[in-house]
Amino acid sequence: MEWTIHQVARATGTTSRTLRHYDRIGLLAPSRVGPGGYRHYDDAALRRYQRILLLRELGLGLAAIAGVLDERTDEVDALRAHADSLEEESARLARAVRETVRRTEQGEELDVTTSFEGFDASRYEDEVVQRWGRDAHERAQRTWRELGEAGRAAHGAEADAIGRGFAAAAARAAAPGGEAVQDLARRHHAWVSAFWVPGAEAYRQLTATYVDDERFRATYEAYGPGTAVLLRDAAEVLARRELA
């Protein structure tokens, strides 16, 4: 028995675009491609996809998932090691939060050597470089440092306002191409462009991760159901109309 790409996407809560991307990078090939280029997936392909989704839920990047699946490493050992690292990271974060609570209750100032244990943005460096390039990563890091405390606060406030705007639009079932939603998309593109100016295709790829990547999706969906999807769809319209 086989399932079409649309059936698989609908059943797993993902998108056809994600499945096509996984095919392009060699992570998940369809069992066959039918007339008109439509992809079909058999039982073996679905089993592989289930493993991919499991590994994504555990936080592995696509390159690491490919290694687990294709290099024939011991999957159980790999998952066990990753689970151990997640537990260690969680423990570090918990210690940092408890330290902040203690200092707040005692009226003490924060200690940078203890209050930020476990917060390490550099762990995402490899993923960012692989996806967008070393230059983009270094420019973003440099810009972030140059913003200063006030600039970073303003940047965060704008991100929050954009998220709340898209959530409100999603709640009223606004169309991605509507002018109010497109204004939000323009604000979002400008917000991203503070660090790196994406063209049409790069902007599509970036906003697609807001739905396809569980970490980003959770961030935007925290504003309200449908926020991530509306942002992605609005970005697609903006890319087609104004960035192409």
mmCIF file of C-alpha atoms in Angstrom:
data_model
loop_
_atom_site.group_PDB
_atom_site.id
_atom_site.type_symbol
_atom_site.label_atom_id
_atom_site.label_comp_id
_atom_site.label_asym_id
_atom_site.label_seq_id
_atom_site.Cartn_x
_atom_site.Cartn_y
_atom_site.Cartn_z
ATOM 1 C CA MET A 1 0.000 0.000 0.000
ATOM 2 C CA GLU A 2 1.182 3.538 -0.756
ATOM 3 C CA TRP A 3 0.201 7.006 0.405
ATOM 4 C CA THR A 4 0.473 10.252 -1.522
ATOM 5 C CA ILE A 5 2.612 13.133 -0.332
ATOM 6 C CA HIS A 6 -0.532 15.072 0.589
ATOM 7 C CA GLN A 7 -1.885 12.180 2.662
ATOM 8 C CA VAL A 8 1.405 11.838 4.525
ATOM 9 C CA ALA A 9 1.653 15.580 5.135
ATOM 10 C CA ARG A 10 -1.919 15.761 6.426
ATOM 11 C CA ALA A 11 -1.538 12.708 8.683
ATOM 12 C CA THR A 12 1.709 13.895 10.236
ATOM 13 C CA GLY A 13 0.844 17.574 10.569
ATOM 14 C CA THR A 14 3.695 18.698 8.355
ATOM 15 C CA THR A 15 3.783 20.127 4.821
ATOM 16 C CA SER A 16 4.406 18.809 1.338
ATOM 17 C CA ARG A 17 7.196 21.366 1.092
ATOM 18 C CA THR A 18 8.996 19.751 4.022
ATOM 19 C CA LEU A 19 8.705 16.302 2.478
ATOM 20 C CA ARG A 20 10.046 17.588 -0.834
ATOM 21 C CA HIS A 21 12.920 19.238 1.019
ATOM 22 C CA TYR A 22 13.743 15.981 2.794
ATOM 23 C CA ASP A 23 13.797 14.280 -0.599
ATOM 24 C CA ARG A 24 16.134 16.933 -2.061
ATOM 25 C CA ILE A 25 18.665 16.561 0.743
ATOM 26 C CA GLY A 26 18.534 12.766 0.631
ATOM 27 C CA LEU A 27 16.923 12.296 4.012
ATOM 28 C CA LEU A 28 13.608 10.761 2.938
ATOM 29 C CA ALA A 29 13.075 9.581 -0.611
ATOM 30 C CA PRO A 30 9.602 8.594 -1.783
ATOM 31 C CA SER A 31 9.098 4.995 -2.748
ATOM 32 C CA ARG A 32 8.211 6.218 -6.242
ATOM 33 C CA VAL A 33 7.369 9.334 -8.191
ATOM 34 C CA GLY A 34 4.234 9.056 -10.277
ATOM 35 C CA PRO A 35 2.914 11.011 -13.261
ATOM 36 C CA GLY A 36 3.139 14.744 -12.813
ATOM 37 C CA GLY A 37 5.929 14.369 -10.257
ATOM 38 C CA TYR A 38 3.650 13.306 -7.425
ATOM 39 C CA ARG A 39 5.534 11.491 -4.685
ATOM 40 C CA HIS A 40 4.244 8.291 -3.091
ATOM 41 C CA TYR A 41 5.396 6.635 0.122
ATOM 42 C CA ASP A 42 5.240 2.956 1.009
ATOM 43 C CA ASP A 43 5.489 1.269 4.404
ATOM 44 C CA ALA A 44 9.306 1.367 4.479
ATOM 45 C CA ALA A 45 9.320 5.090 3.699
ATOM 46 C CA LEU A 46 6.745 5.767 6.409
ATOM 47 C CA ARG A 47 8.773 3.824 8.955
ATOM 48 C CA ARG A 48 11.821 5.890 8.073
ATOM 49 C CA TYR A 49 9.788 9.081 8.358
ATOM 50 C CA GLN A 50 8.506 8.034 11.758
ATOM 51 C CA ARG A 51 12.113 7.670 12.921
ATOM 52 C CA ILE A 52 12.939 11.102 11.492
ATOM 53 C CA LEU A 53 10.059 12.680 13.398
ATOM 54 C CA LEU A 54 11.119 10.940 16.599
ATOM 55 C CA LEU A 55 14.672 12.206 16.256
ATOM 56 C CA ARG A 56 13.420 15.722 15.464
ATOM 57 C CA GLU A 57 11.283 15.649 18.619
ATOM 58 C CA LEU A 58 14.435 14.821 20.556
ATOM 59 C CA GLY A 59 16.125 17.898 19.101
ATOM 60 C CA LEU A 60 18.535 16.380 16.578
ATOM 61 C CA GLY A 61 19.346 18.460 13.512
ATOM 62 C CA LEU A 62 18.868 17.090 10.022
ATOM 63 C CA ALA A 63 22.558 16.282 9.569
ATOM 64 C CA ALA A 64 22.624 14.323 12.819
ATOM 65 C CA ILE A 65 19.445 12.484 11.857
ATOM 66 C CA ALA A 66 20.978 11.502 8.529
ATOM 67 C CA GLY A 67 23.975 10.144 10.412
ATOM 68 C CA VAL A 68 21.812 8.052 12.727
ATOM 69 C CA LEU A 69 19.748 6.666 9.848
ATOM 70 C CA ASP A 70 22.314 6.199 7.108
ATOM 71 C CA GLU A 71 25.651 5.586 8.771
ATOM 72 C CA ARG A 72 24.186 2.553 10.510
ATOM 73 C CA THR A 73 25.243 3.709 13.963
ATOM 74 C CA ASP A 74 23.498 2.098 16.896
ATOM 75 C CA GLU A 75 20.255 4.066 17.026
ATOM 76 C CA VAL A 76 19.485 3.107 20.618
ATOM 77 C CA ASP A 77 22.918 4.250 21.799
ATOM 78 C CA ALA A 78 22.583 7.496 19.849
ATOM 79 C CA LEU A 79 19.173 8.215 21.352
ATOM 80 C CA ARG A 80 20.352 7.309 24.832
ATOM 81 C CA ALA A 81 23.314 9.673 24.524
ATOM 82 C CA HIS A 82 21.068 12.452 23.291
ATOM 83 C CA ALA A 83 18.580 11.868 26.100
ATOM 84 C CA ASP A 84 21.460 12.135 28.575
ATOM 85 C CA SER A 85 22.539 15.457 27.085
ATOM 86 C CA LEU A 86 18.967 16.788 27.255
ATOM 87 C CA GLU A 87 18.736 15.833 30.917
ATOM 88 C CA GLU A 88 22.070 17.538 31.625
ATOM 89 C CA GLU A 89 20.977 20.689 29.802
ATOM 90 C CA SER A 90 17.669 20.728 31.658
ATOM 91 C CA ALA A 91 19.491 20.389 34.961
ATOM 92 C CA ARG A 92 21.799 23.312 34.094
ATOM 93 C CA LEU A 93 18.842 25.526 33.199
ATOM 94 C CA ALA A 94 17.035 24.555 36.395
ATOM 95 C CA ARG A 95 20.095 25.481 38.460
ATOM 96 C CA ALA A 96 20.286 28.869 36.717
ATOM 97 C CA VAL A 97 16.619 29.609 37.397
ATOM 98 C CA ARG A 98 16.851 28.501 41.035
ATOM 99 C CA GLU A 99 19.889 30.751 41.477
ATOM 100 C CA THR A 100 17.936 33.710 40.087
ATOM 101 C CA VAL A 101 15.005 32.948 42.409
ATOM 102 C CA ARG A 102 17.336 32.759 45.403
ATOM 103 C CA ARG A 103 19.093 36.034 44.558
ATOM 104 C CA THR A 104 15.785 37.792 43.876
ATOM 105 C CA GLU A 105 14.341 36.662 47.216
ATOM 106 C CA GLN A 106 17.507 37.814 49.013
ATOM 107 C CA GLY A 107 17.604 41.144 47.172
ATOM 108 C CA GLU A 108 20.955 40.316 45.579
ATOM 109 C CA GLU A 109 22.184 41.269 42.120
ATOM 110 C CA LEU A 110 22.600 38.558 39.504
ATOM 111 C CA ASP A 111 25.989 36.913 39.116
ATOM 112 C CA VAL A 112 26.850 36.456 35.457
ATOM 113 C CA THR A 113 28.997 33.423 36.259
ATOM 114 C CA THR A 114 26.079 31.461 37.714
ATOM 115 C CA SER A 115 22.795 33.029 36.626
ATOM 116 C CA PHE A 116 23.288 32.218 32.937
ATOM 117 C CA GLU A 117 24.538 28.663 33.256
ATOM 118 C CA GLY A 118 22.940 26.535 30.570
ATOM 119 C CA PHE A 119 22.092 29.425 28.238
ATOM 120 C CA ASP A 120 24.463 28.842 25.327
ATOM 121 C CA ALA A 121 23.416 30.300 21.986
ATOM 122 C CA SER A 122 26.649 29.059 20.391
ATOM 123 C CA ARG A 123 25.232 25.532 20.317
ATOM 124 C CA TYR A 124 23.092 26.619 17.368
ATOM 125 C CA GLU A 125 26.071 27.947 15.406
ATOM 126 C CA ASP A 126 26.638 24.842 13.275
ATOM 127 C CA GLU A 127 22.979 24.671 12.295
ATOM 128 C CA VAL A 128 22.849 28.362 11.346
ATOM 129 C CA VAL A 129 26.079 28.178 9.355
ATOM 130 C CA GLN A 130 24.946 25.067 7.507
ATOM 131 C CA ARG A 131 21.610 26.613 6.576
ATOM 132 C CA TRP A 132 22.525 30.257 5.883
ATOM 133 C CA GLY A 133 26.314 30.409 5.602
ATOM 134 C CA ARG A 134 29.210 31.522 7.778
ATOM 135 C CA ASP A 135 29.035 35.163 6.629
ATOM 136 C CA ALA A 136 25.367 35.459 7.598
ATOM 137 C CA HIS A 137 26.077 34.018 11.031
ATOM 138 C CA GLU A 138 29.022 36.321 11.691
ATOM 139 C CA ARG A 139 27.134 39.406 10.488
ATOM 140 C CA ALA A 140 24.215 38.535 12.750
ATOM 141 C CA GLN A 141 26.502 38.030 15.755
ATOM 142 C CA ARG A 142 28.298 41.302 15.084
ATOM 143 C CA THR A 143 25.042 43.228 14.671
ATOM 144 C CA TRP A 144 23.623 41.735 17.868
ATOM 145 C CA ARG A 145 26.666 42.888 19.827
ATOM 146 C CA GLU A 146 26.527 46.362 18.284
ATOM 147 C CA LEU A 147 22.836 46.861 19.110
ATOM 148 C CA GLY A 148 23.572 47.312 22.764
ATOM 149 C CA GLU A 149 21.151 46.618 25.595
ATOM 150 C CA ALA A 150 18.541 49.161 24.477
ATOM 151 C CA GLY A 151 18.669 48.025 20.853
ATOM 152 C CA ARG A 152 18.301 44.377 21.797
ATOM 153 C CA ALA A 153 15.327 45.208 24.002
ATOM 154 C CA ALA A 154 13.688 47.135 21.154
ATOM 155 C CA HIS A 155 14.361 44.274 18.746
ATOM 156 C CA GLY A 156 12.736 41.833 21.149
ATOM 157 C CA ALA A 157 9.751 44.117 21.657
ATOM 158 C CA GLU A 158 9.213 44.324 17.913
ATOM 159 C CA ALA A 159 9.366 40.531 17.630
ATOM 160 C CA ASP A 160 6.726 40.259 20.351
ATOM 161 C CA ALA A 161 4.500 42.829 18.645
ATOM 162 C CA ILE A 162 4.772 40.977 15.334
ATOM 163 C CA GLY A 163 3.937 37.671 16.992
ATOM 164 C CA ARG A 164 0.898 39.139 18.733
ATOM 165 C CA GLY A 165 -0.198 40.770 15.488
ATOM 166 C CA PHE A 166 -0.084 37.519 13.555
ATOM 167 C CA ALA A 167 -1.866 35.695 16.388
ATOM 168 C CA ALA A 168 -4.706 38.215 16.338
ATOM 169 C CA ALA A 169 -4.927 37.929 12.557
ATOM 170 C CA ALA A 170 -4.992 34.132 12.756
ATOM 171 C CA ALA A 171 -7.739 34.279 15.362
ATOM 172 C CA ARG A 172 -9.969 36.219 12.985
ATOM 173 C CA ALA A 173 -9.033 33.933 10.056
ATOM 174 C CA ALA A 174 -7.412 36.775 8.111
ATOM 175 C CA ALA A 175 -6.147 35.986 4.611
ATOM 176 C CA PRO A 176 -2.348 35.835 4.156
ATOM 177 C CA GLY A 177 -2.584 38.273 1.236
ATOM 178 C CA GLY A 178 -4.707 40.852 3.035
ATOM 179 C CA GLU A 179 -3.151 44.265 3.449
ATOM 180 C CA ALA A 180 -3.089 44.193 7.260
ATOM 181 C CA VAL A 181 -1.374 40.800 7.279
ATOM 182 C CA GLN A 182 1.016 41.891 4.543
ATOM 183 C CA ASP A 183 1.968 44.898 6.671
ATOM 184 C CA LEU A 184 2.894 42.440 9.415
ATOM 185 C CA ALA A 185 4.914 40.394 6.930
ATOM 186 C CA ARG A 186 6.793 43.533 5.855
ATOM 187 C CA ARG A 187 7.538 44.298 9.500
ATOM 188 C CA HIS A 188 8.766 40.762 9.994
ATOM 189 C CA HIS A 189 11.030 40.927 6.928
ATOM 190 C CA ALA A 190 12.417 44.236 8.194
ATOM 191 C CA TRP A 191 12.936 42.680 11.624
ATOM 192 C CA VAL A 192 14.928 39.822 10.104
ATOM 193 C CA SER A 193 16.823 42.253 7.878
ATOM 194 C CA ALA A 194 18.314 43.964 10.904
ATOM 195 C CA PHE A 195 20.814 41.094 10.826
ATOM 196 C CA TRP A 196 20.596 39.618 7.344
ATOM 197 C CA VAL A 197 18.541 40.668 4.313
ATOM 198 C CA PRO A 198 16.934 37.554 2.799
ATOM 199 C CA GLY A 199 15.793 37.494 -0.801
ATOM 200 C CA ALA A 200 12.565 35.842 -1.892
ATOM 201 C CA GLU A 201 13.711 32.220 -1.757
ATOM 202 C CA ALA A 202 15.741 32.612 1.422
ATOM 203 C CA TYR A 203 12.781 34.309 3.107
ATOM 204 C CA ARG A 204 10.509 31.452 2.044
ATOM 205 C CA GLN A 205 12.954 28.921 3.458
ATOM 206 C CA LEU A 206 13.357 30.841 6.692
ATOM 207 C CA THR A 207 9.650 31.218 7.393
ATOM 208 C CA ALA A 208 8.982 27.621 6.382
ATOM 209 C CA THR A 209 11.098 26.597 9.374
ATOM 210 C CA TYR A 210 8.637 28.406 11.620
ATOM 211 C CA VAL A 211 6.184 25.618 10.811
ATOM 212 C CA ASP A 212 8.508 22.713 10.041
ATOM 213 C CA ASP A 213 10.893 23.091 12.978
ATOM 214 C CA GLU A 214 9.262 22.209 16.281
ATOM 215 C CA ARG A 215 11.321 24.774 18.218
ATOM 216 C CA PHE A 216 10.278 27.722 16.062
ATOM 217 C CA ARG A 217 6.714 26.484 15.760
ATOM 218 C CA ALA A 218 6.341 26.256 19.517
ATOM 219 C CA THR A 219 7.650 29.820 19.878
ATOM 220 C CA TYR A 220 5.105 31.289 17.477
ATOM 221 C CA GLU A 221 2.213 29.026 18.425
ATOM 222 C CA ALA A 222 2.630 30.234 22.001
ATOM 223 C CA TYR A 223 1.018 33.460 20.780
ATOM 224 C CA GLY A 224 -2.017 31.530 19.557
ATOM 225 C CA PRO A 225 -3.033 28.663 17.266
ATOM 226 C CA GLY A 226 -2.258 29.231 13.599
ATOM 227 C CA THR A 227 0.289 32.001 14.176
ATOM 228 C CA ALA A 228 3.243 30.158 12.627
ATOM 229 C CA VAL A 229 1.266 28.981 9.599
ATOM 230 C CA LEU A 230 -0.148 32.435 8.890
ATOM 231 C CA LEU A 231 3.285 34.030 9.153
ATOM 232 C CA ARG A 232 4.725 31.481 6.736
ATOM 233 C CA ASP A 233 1.878 31.885 4.272
ATOM 234 C CA ALA A 234 2.021 35.685 4.467
ATOM 235 C CA ALA A 235 5.760 35.549 3.865
ATOM 236 C CA GLU A 236 5.153 33.421 0.775
ATOM 237 C CA VAL A 237 2.813 36.084 -0.598
ATOM 238 C CA LEU A 238 5.263 38.871 0.231
ATOM 239 C CA ALA A 239 8.141 36.992 -1.382
ATOM 240 C CA ARG A 240 6.151 36.461 -4.555
ATOM 241 C CA ARG A 241 4.807 40.015 -4.776
ATOM 242 C CA GLU A 242 7.661 42.184 -3.542
ATOM 243 C CA LEU A 243 10.894 40.229 -3.023
ATOM 244 C CA ALA A 244 11.142 38.219 -6.241
#
